[in-house]
mmCIF file of C-alpha atoms and ligand atoms in Angstrom:
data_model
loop_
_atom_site.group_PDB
_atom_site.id
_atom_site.type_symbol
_atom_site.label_atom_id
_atom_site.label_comp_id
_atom_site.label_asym_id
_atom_site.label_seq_id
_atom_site.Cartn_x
_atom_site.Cartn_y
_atom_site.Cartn_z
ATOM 1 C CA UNK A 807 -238.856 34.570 36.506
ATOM 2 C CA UNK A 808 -241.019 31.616 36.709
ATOM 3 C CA UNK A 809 -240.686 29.161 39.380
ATOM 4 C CA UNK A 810 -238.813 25.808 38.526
ATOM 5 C CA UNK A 811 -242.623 24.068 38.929
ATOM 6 C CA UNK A 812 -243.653 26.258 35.770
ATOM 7 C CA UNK A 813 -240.475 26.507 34.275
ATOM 8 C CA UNK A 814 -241.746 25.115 30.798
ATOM 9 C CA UNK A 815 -239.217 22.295 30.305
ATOM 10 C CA UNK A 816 -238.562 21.188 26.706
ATOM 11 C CA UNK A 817 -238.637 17.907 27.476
ATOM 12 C CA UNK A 818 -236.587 15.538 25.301
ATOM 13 C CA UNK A 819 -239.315 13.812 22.935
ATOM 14 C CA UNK A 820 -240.494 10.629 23.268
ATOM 15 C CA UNK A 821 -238.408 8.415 20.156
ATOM 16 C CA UNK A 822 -239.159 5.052 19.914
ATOM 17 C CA UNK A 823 -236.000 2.905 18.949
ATOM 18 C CA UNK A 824 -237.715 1.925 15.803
ATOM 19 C CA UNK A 825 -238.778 5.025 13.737
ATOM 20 C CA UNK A 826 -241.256 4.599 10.751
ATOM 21 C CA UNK A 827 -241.758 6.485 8.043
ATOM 22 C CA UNK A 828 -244.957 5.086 6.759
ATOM 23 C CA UNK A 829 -245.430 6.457 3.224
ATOM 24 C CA UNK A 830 -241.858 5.199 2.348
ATOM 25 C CA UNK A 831 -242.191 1.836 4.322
ATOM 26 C CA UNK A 832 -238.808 2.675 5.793
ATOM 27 C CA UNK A 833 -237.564 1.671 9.378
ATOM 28 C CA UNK A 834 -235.010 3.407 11.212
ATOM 29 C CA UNK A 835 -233.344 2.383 14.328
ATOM 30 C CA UNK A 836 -232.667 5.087 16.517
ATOM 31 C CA UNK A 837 -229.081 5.639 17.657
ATOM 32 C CA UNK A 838 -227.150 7.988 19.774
ATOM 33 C CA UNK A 839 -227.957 11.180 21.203
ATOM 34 C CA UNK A 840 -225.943 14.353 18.968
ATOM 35 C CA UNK A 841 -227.483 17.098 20.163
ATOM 36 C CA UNK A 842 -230.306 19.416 20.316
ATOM 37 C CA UNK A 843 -231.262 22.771 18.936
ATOM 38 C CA UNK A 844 -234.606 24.923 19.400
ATOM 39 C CA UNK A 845 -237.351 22.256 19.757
ATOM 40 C CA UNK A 846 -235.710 19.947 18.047
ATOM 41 C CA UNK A 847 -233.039 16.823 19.210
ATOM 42 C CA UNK A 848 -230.878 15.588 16.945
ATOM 43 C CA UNK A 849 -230.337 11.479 16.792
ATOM 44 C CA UNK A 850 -228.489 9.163 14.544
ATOM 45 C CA UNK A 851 -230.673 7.356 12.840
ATOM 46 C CA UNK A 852 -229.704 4.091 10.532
ATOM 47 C CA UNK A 853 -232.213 2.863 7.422
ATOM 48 C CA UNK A 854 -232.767 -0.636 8.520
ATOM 49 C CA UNK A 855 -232.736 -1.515 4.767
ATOM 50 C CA UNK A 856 -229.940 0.318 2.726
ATOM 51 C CA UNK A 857 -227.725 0.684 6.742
ATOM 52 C CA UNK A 858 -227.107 4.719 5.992
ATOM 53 C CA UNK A 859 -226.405 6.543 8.887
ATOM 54 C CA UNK A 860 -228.260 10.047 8.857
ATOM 55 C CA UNK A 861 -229.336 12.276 11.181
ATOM 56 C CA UNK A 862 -232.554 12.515 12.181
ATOM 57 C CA UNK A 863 -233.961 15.879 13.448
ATOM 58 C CA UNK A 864 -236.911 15.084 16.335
ATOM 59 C CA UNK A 865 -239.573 17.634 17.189
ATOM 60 C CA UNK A 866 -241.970 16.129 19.952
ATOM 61 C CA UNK A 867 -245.692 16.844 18.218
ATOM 62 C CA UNK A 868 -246.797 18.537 21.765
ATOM 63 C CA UNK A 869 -244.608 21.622 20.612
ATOM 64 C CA UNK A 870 -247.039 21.277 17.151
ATOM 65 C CA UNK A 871 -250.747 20.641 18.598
ATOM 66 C CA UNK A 872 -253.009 23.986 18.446
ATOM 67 C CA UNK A 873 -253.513 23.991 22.072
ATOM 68 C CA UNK A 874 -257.161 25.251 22.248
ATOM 69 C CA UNK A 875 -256.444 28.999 22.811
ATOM 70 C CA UNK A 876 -254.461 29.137 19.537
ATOM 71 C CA UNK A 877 -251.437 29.603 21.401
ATOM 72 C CA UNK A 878 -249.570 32.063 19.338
ATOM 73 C CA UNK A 879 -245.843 30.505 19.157
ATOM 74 C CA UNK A 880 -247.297 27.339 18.151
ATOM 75 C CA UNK A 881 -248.808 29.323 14.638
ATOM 76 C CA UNK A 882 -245.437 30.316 14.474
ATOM 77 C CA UNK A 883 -243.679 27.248 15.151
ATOM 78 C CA UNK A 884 -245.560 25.233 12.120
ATOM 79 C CA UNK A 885 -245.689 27.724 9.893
ATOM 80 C CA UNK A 886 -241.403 28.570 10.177
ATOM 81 C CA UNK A 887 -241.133 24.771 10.282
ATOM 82 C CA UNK A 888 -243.032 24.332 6.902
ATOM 83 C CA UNK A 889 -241.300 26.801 5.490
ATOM 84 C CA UNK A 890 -237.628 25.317 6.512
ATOM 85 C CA UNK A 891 -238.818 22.312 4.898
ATOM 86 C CA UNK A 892 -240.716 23.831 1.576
ATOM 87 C CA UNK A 893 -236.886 25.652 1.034
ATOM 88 C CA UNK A 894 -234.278 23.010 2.355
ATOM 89 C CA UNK A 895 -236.252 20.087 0.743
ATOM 90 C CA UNK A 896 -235.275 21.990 -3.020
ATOM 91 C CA UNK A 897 -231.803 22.768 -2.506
ATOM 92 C CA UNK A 898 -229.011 20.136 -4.130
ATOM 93 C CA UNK A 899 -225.409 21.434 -3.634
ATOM 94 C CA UNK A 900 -222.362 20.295 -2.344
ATOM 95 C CA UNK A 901 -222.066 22.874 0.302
ATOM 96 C CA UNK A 902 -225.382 22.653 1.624
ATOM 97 C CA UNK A 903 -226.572 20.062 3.985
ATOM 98 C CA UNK A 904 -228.932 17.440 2.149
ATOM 99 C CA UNK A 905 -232.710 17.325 3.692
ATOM 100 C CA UNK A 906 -233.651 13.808 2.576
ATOM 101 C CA UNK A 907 -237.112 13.130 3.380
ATOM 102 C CA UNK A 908 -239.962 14.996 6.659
ATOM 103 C CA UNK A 909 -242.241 12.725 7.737
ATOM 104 C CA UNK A 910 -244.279 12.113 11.306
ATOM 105 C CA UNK A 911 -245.908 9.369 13.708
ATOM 106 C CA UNK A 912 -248.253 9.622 16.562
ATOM 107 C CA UNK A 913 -245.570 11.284 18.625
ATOM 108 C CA UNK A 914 -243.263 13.771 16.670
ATOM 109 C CA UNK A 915 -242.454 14.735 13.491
ATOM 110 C CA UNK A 916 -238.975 13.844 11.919
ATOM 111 C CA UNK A 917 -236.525 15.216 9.603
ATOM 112 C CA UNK A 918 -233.861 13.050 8.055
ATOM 113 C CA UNK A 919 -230.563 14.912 7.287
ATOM 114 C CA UNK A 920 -226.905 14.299 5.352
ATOM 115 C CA UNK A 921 -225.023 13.085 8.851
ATOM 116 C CA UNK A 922 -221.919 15.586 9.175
ATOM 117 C CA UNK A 923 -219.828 12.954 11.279
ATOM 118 C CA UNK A 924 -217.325 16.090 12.114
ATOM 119 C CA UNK A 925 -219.902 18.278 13.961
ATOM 120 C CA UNK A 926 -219.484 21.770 12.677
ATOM 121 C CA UNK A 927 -217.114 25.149 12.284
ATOM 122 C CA UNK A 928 -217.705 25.879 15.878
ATOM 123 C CA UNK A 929 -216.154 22.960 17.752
ATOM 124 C CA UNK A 930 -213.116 23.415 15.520
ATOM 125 C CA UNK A 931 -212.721 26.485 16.252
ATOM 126 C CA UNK A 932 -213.648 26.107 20.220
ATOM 127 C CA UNK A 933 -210.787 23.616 19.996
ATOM 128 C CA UNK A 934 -207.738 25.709 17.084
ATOM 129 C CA UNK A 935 -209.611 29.315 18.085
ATOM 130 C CA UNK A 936 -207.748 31.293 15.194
ATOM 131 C CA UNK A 937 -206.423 29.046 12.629
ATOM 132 C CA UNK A 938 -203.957 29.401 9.622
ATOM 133 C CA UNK A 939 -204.436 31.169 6.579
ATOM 134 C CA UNK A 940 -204.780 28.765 4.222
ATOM 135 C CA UNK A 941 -207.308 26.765 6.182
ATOM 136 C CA UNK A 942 -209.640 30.223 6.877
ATOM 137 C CA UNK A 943 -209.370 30.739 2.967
ATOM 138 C CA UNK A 944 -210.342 26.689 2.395
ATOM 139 C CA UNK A 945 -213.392 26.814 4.438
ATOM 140 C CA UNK A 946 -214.855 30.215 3.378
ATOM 141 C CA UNK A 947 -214.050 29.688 0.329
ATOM 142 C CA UNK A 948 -216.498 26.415 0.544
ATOM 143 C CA UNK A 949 -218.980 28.491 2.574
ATOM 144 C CA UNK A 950 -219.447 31.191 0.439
ATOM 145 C CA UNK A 951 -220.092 28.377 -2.737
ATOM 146 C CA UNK A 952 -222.695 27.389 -0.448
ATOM 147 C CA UNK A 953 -224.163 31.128 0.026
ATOM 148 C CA UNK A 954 -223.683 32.281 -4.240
ATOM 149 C CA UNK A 955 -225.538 28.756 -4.568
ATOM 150 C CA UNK A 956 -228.517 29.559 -2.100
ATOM 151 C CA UNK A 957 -228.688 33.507 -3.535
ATOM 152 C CA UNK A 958 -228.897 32.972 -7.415
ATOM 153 C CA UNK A 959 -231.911 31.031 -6.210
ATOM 154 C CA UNK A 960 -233.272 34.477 -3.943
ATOM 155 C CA UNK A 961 -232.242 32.266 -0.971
ATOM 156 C CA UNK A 962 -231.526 34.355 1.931
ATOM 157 C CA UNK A 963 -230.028 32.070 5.107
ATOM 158 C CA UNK A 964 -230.315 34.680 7.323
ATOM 159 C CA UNK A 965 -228.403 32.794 10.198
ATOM 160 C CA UNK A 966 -224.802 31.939 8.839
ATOM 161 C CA UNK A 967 -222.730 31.223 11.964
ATOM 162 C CA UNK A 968 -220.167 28.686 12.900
ATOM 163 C CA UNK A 969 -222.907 25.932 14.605
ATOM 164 C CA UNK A 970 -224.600 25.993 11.655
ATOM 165 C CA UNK A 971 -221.651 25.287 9.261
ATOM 166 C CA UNK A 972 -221.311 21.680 9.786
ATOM 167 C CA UNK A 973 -218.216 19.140 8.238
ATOM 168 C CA UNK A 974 -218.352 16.245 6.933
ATOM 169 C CA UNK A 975 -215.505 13.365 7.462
ATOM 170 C CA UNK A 976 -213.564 14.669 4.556
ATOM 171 C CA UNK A 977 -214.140 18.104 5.912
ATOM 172 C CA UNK A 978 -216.202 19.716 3.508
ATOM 173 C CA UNK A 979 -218.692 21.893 4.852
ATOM 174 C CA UNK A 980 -221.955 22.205 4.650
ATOM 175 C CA UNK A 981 -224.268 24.686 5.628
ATOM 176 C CA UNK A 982 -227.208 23.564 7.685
ATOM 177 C CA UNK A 983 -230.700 24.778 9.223
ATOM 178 C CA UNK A 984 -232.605 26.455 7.703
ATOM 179 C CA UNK A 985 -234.418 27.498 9.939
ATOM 180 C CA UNK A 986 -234.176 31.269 9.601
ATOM 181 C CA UNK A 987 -234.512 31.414 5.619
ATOM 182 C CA UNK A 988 -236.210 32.991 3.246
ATOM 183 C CA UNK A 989 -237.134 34.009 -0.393
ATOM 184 C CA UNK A 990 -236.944 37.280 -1.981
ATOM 185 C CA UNK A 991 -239.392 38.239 -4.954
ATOM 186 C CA UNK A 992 -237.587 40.704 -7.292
ATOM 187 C CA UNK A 993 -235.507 43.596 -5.219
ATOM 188 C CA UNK A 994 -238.038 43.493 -2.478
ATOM 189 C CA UNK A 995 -236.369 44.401 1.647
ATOM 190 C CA UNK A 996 -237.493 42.209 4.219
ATOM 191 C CA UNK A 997 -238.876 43.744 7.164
ATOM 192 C CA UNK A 998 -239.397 41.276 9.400
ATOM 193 C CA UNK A 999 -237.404 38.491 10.906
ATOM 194 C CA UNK A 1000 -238.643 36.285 13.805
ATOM 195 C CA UNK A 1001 -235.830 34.756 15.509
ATOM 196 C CA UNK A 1002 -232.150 36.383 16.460
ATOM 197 C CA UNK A 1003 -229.650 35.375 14.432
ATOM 198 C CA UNK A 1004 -226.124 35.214 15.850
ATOM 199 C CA UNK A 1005 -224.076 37.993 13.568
ATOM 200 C CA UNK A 1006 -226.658 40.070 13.259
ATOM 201 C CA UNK A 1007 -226.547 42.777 10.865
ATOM 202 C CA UNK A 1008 -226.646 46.762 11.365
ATOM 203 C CA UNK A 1009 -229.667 47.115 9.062
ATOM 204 C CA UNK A 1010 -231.563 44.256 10.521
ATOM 205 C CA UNK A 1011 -230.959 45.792 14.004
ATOM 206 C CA UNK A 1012 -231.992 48.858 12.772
ATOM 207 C CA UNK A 1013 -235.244 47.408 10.822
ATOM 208 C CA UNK A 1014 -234.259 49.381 7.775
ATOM 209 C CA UNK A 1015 -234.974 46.468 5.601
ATOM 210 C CA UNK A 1016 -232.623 43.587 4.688
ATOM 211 C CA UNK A 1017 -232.055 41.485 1.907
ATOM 212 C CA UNK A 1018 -228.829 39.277 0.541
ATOM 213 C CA UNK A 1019 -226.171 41.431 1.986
ATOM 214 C CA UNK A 1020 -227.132 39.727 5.635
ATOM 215 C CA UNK A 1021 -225.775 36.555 4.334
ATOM 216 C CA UNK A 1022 -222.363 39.068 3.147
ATOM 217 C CA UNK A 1023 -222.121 40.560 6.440
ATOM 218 C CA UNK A 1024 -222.498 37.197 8.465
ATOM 219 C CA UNK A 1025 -219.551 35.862 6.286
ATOM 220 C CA UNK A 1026 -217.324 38.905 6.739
ATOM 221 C CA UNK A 1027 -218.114 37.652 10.977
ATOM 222 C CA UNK A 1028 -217.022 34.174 10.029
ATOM 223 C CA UNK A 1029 -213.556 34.974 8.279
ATOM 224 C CA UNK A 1030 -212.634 37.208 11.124
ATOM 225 C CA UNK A 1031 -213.674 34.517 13.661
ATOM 226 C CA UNK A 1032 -211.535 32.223 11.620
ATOM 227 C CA UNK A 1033 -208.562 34.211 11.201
ATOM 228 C CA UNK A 1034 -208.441 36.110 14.848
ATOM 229 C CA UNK A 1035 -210.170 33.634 16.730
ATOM 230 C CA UNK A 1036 -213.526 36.013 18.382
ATOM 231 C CA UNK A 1037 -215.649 37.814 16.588
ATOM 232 C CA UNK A 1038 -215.574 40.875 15.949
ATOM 233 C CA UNK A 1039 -218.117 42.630 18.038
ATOM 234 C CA UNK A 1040 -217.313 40.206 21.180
ATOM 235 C CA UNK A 1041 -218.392 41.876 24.437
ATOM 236 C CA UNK A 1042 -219.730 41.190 27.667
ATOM 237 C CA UNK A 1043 -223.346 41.674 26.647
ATOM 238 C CA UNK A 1044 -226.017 41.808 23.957
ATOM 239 C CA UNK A 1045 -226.619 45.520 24.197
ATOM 240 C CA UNK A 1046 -223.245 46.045 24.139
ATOM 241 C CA UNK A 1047 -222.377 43.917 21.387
ATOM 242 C CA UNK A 1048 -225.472 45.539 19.351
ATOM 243 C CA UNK A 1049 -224.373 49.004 20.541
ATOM 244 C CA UNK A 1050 -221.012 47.938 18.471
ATOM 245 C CA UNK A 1051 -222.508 46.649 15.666
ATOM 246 C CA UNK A 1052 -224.668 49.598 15.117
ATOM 247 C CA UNK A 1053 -221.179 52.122 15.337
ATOM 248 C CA UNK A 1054 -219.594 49.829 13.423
ATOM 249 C CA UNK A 1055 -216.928 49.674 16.133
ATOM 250 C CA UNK A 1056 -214.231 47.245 15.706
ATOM 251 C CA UNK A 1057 -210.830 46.387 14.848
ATOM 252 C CA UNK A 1058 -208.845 44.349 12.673
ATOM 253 C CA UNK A 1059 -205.413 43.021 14.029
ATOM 254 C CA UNK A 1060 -202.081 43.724 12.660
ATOM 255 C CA UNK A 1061 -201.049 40.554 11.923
ATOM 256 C CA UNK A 1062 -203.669 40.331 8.960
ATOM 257 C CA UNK A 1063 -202.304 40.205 5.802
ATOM 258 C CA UNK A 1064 -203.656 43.184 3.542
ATOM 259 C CA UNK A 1065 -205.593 41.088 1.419
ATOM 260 C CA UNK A 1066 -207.975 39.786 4.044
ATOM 261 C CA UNK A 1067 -208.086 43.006 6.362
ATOM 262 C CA UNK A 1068 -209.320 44.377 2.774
ATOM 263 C CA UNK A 1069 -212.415 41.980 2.054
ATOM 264 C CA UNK A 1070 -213.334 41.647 5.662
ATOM 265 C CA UNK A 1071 -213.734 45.703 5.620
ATOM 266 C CA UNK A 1072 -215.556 44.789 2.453
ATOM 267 C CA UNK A 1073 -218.677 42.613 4.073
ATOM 268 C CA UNK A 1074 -218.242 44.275 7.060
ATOM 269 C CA UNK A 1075 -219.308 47.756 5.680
ATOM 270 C CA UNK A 1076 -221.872 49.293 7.373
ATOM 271 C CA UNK A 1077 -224.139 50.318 3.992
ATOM 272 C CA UNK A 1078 -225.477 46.648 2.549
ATOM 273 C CA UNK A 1079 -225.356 48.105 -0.678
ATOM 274 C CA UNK A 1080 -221.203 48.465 -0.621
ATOM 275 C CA UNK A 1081 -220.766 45.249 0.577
ATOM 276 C CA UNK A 1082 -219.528 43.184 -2.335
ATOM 277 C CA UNK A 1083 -222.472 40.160 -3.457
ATOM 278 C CA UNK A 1084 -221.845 36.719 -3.092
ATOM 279 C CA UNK A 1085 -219.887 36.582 -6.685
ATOM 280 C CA UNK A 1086 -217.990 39.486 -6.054
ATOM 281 C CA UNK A 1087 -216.458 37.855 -2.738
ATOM 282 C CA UNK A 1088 -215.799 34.053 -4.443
ATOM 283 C CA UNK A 1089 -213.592 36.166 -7.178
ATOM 284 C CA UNK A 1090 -211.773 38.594 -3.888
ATOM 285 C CA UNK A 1091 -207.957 38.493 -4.536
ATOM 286 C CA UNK A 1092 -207.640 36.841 -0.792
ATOM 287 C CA UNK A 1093 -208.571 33.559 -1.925
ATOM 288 C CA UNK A 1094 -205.879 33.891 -4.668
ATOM 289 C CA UNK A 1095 -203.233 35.595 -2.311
ATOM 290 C CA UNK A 1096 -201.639 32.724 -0.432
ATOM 291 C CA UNK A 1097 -202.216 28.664 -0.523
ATOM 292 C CA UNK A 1098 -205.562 27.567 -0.921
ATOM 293 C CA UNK A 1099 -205.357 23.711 -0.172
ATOM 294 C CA UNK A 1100 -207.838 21.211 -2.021
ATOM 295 C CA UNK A 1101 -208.370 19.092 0.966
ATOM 296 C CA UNK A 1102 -207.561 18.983 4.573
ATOM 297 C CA UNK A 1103 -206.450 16.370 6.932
ATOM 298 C CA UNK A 1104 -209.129 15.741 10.237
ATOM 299 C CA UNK A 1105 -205.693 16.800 12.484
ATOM 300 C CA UNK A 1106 -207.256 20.194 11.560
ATOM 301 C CA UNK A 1107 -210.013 19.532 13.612
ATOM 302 C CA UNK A 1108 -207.072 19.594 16.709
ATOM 303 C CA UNK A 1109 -203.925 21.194 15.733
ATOM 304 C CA UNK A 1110 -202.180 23.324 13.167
ATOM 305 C CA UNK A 1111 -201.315 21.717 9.925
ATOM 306 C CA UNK A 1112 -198.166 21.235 8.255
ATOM 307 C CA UNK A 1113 -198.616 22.240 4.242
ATOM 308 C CA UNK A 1114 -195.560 20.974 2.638
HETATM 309 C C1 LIG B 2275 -221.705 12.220 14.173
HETATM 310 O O1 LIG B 2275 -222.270 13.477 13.823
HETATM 311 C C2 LIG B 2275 -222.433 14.370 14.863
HETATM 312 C C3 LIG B 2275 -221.946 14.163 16.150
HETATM 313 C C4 LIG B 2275 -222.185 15.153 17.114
HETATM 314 C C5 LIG B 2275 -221.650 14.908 18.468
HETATM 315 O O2 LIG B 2275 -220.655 14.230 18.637
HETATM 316 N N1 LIG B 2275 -222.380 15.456 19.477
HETATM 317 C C6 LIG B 2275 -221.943 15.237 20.874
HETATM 318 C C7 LIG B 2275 -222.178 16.558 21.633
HETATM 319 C C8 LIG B 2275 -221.802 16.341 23.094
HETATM 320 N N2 LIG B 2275 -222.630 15.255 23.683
HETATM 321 C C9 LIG B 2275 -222.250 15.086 25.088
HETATM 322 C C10 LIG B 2275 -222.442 13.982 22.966
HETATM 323 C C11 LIG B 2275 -222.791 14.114 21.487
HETATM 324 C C12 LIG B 2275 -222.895 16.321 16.806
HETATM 325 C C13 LIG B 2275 -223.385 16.511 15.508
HETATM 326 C C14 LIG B 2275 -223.168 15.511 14.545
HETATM 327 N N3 LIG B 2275 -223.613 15.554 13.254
HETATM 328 C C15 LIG B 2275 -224.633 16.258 12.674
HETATM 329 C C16 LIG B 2275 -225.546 17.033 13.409
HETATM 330 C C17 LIG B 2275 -226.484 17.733 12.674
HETATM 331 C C18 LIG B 2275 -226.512 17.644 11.284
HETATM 332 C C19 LIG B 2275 -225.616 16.842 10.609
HETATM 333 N N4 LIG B 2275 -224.685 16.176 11.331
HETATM 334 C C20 LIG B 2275 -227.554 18.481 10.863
HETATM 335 C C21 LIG B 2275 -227.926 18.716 9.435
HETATM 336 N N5 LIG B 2275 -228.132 19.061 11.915
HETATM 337 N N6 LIG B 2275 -227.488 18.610 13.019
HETATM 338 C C22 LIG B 2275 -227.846 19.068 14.283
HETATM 339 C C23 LIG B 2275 -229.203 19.143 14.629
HETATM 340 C C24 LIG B 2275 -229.518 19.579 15.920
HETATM 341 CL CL1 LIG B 2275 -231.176 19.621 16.403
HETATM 342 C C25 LIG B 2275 -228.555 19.989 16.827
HETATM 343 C C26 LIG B 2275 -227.221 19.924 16.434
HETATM 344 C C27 LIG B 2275 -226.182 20.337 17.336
HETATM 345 C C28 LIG B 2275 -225.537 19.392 18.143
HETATM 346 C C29 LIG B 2275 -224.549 19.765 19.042
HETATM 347 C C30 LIG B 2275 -224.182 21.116 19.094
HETATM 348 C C31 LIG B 2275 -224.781 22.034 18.251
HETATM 349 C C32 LIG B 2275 -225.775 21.637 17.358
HETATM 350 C C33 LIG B 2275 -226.405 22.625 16.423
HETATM 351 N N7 LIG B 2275 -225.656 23.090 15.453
HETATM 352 O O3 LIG B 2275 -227.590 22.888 16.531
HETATM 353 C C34 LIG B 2275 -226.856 19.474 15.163
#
């Protein structure tokens, strides 16, 4: 391992406390610190003009410079970042986080972002671990809107998880980063993914070629994380955790009620092409099987509800 001295450092970027986009002629003054995630930090950032509050993705411009050798993960870098941008910048749907506008100064470039003022899935559920029924069919429900959305337009996320499914302050949620995505032309497989998304597939794994059902299978990961509070291939380490994935080795707990155990067997299913698409789960029988509630009070975010 390299020595502390060489340890590249990702060094928080340099933000000046007023940010400004040029083009736009719009000033924003840098607030607090949310968080940080790959090469980028995360700031809330207020329009000087209108006062919104957004959030206000930072990546230093060091991480985007072609150092002379042509260093190989900065190619990368700007050409994954481009594409996040080219797809998140077209996407308008109540589920999915809104990019507003990508612009740069001398120092780093900036994305500005809807502001989800309740963080996202995983805090909740680092704070409930499993929670009710009803609330696990409320906010998949919402996330797979999102994912039908993002595939009628050959949108594949590729990295659904819980950090990335962020909530708002009325608790609607909102899928975010795009980091990962892609397009599909026609029925084409994608071979190739750069980057390691969290519930990882079998057939990406196995590099057989992956298309929509990723997006099914990550979702099938999120309703059991929901509803038994770890996922479902937990275990001490990566290989171990991919050895399960690729046997298909897990459980599903006795206290599920039939109609979930069913559709989580459903995305979980180790051939993409049986796992139901998008549609097929937003019309599953567990979403009409028990009490669905519109909205949800922020106690969520801490303790079991009450429905009446
Ligand atoms: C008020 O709104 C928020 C507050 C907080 C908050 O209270 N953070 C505290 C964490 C502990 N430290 C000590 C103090 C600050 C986090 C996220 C918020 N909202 C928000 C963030 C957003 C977006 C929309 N809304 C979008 C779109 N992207 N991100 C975003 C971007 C990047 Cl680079 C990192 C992360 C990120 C922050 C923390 C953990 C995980 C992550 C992660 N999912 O990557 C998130």
């Amino acid at each position: 391992p390299a020595k502390p001295s060489q340890r590249k450092e990702k060094a928080p970027p340099e933000v000046p406390a007023l940010i400004t986009d040029k083009e736009r002629g719009a000033y924003y003054e840098k607030g607090r610190f949310l968080g940080k995630g790959g090469f980028a930090h995360c700031y809330e950032l207020t329009n000087r003009t209108t006062r919104e509050v957004v959030a206000g993705k930072v990546v230093p411009k060091t991480m985007l410079v072609k150092q002379y050798q042509r260093d190989k993960v900065n190619d990368y870098f700007i050409s994954s970042m481009t594409q996040e941008v080219q797809i998140h910048r077209e996407l308008s749907h109540k589920n999915i986080v809104k990019l507003f506008h990508f612009f740069e100064d001398s120092l780093n470039v900036y994305i500005t972002l809807e502001l989800c003022a309740r963080r996202s899935l995983m805090e909740l559920h680092k704070r409930r671990k499993a929670v009710t029924e009803p609330e696990a069919r409320y906010f998949t429900h919402q996330v797979v809107e999102g994912v039908l959305y993002l595939h009628d337009l050959k949108i594949i996320h590729r990295d659904m998880k819980l950090g990335n499914l962020f909530l708002n302050d009325d608790l609607v949620v909102k899928i975010g980063d795009f980091g990962l995505a892609t397009t599909v032309d026609g029925d084409e497989r994608k071979k190739t993914l750069c980057g390691t998304p969290n519930y990882i597939a079998p057939e990406v794994l196995n590099k057989m070629g992956h298309s929509f059902e990723v997006d099914i299978w990550a979702v099938g990961c999120i309703l059991y994380i929901l509803l038994f509070g770890q996922p479902p291939f937990e275990s001490k380490s990566l290989e171990e955790t991919y050895s399960r994935i690729r046997h298909n080795n897990y459980t599903i707990p006795s206290v599920a009620s039939q109609p979930a155990a069913a559709l989580i067997r459903k995305m979980l299913d180790p051939e993409p092409t049986r796992r139901p698409t998008a549609k097929q789960v937003h019309r599953d029988i567990f979403f009409k099987s028990g009490f669905m509630p519109t909205r949800l009070p922020v106690s969520c975010l801490t303790m079991v509800p009450k429905f009446a």
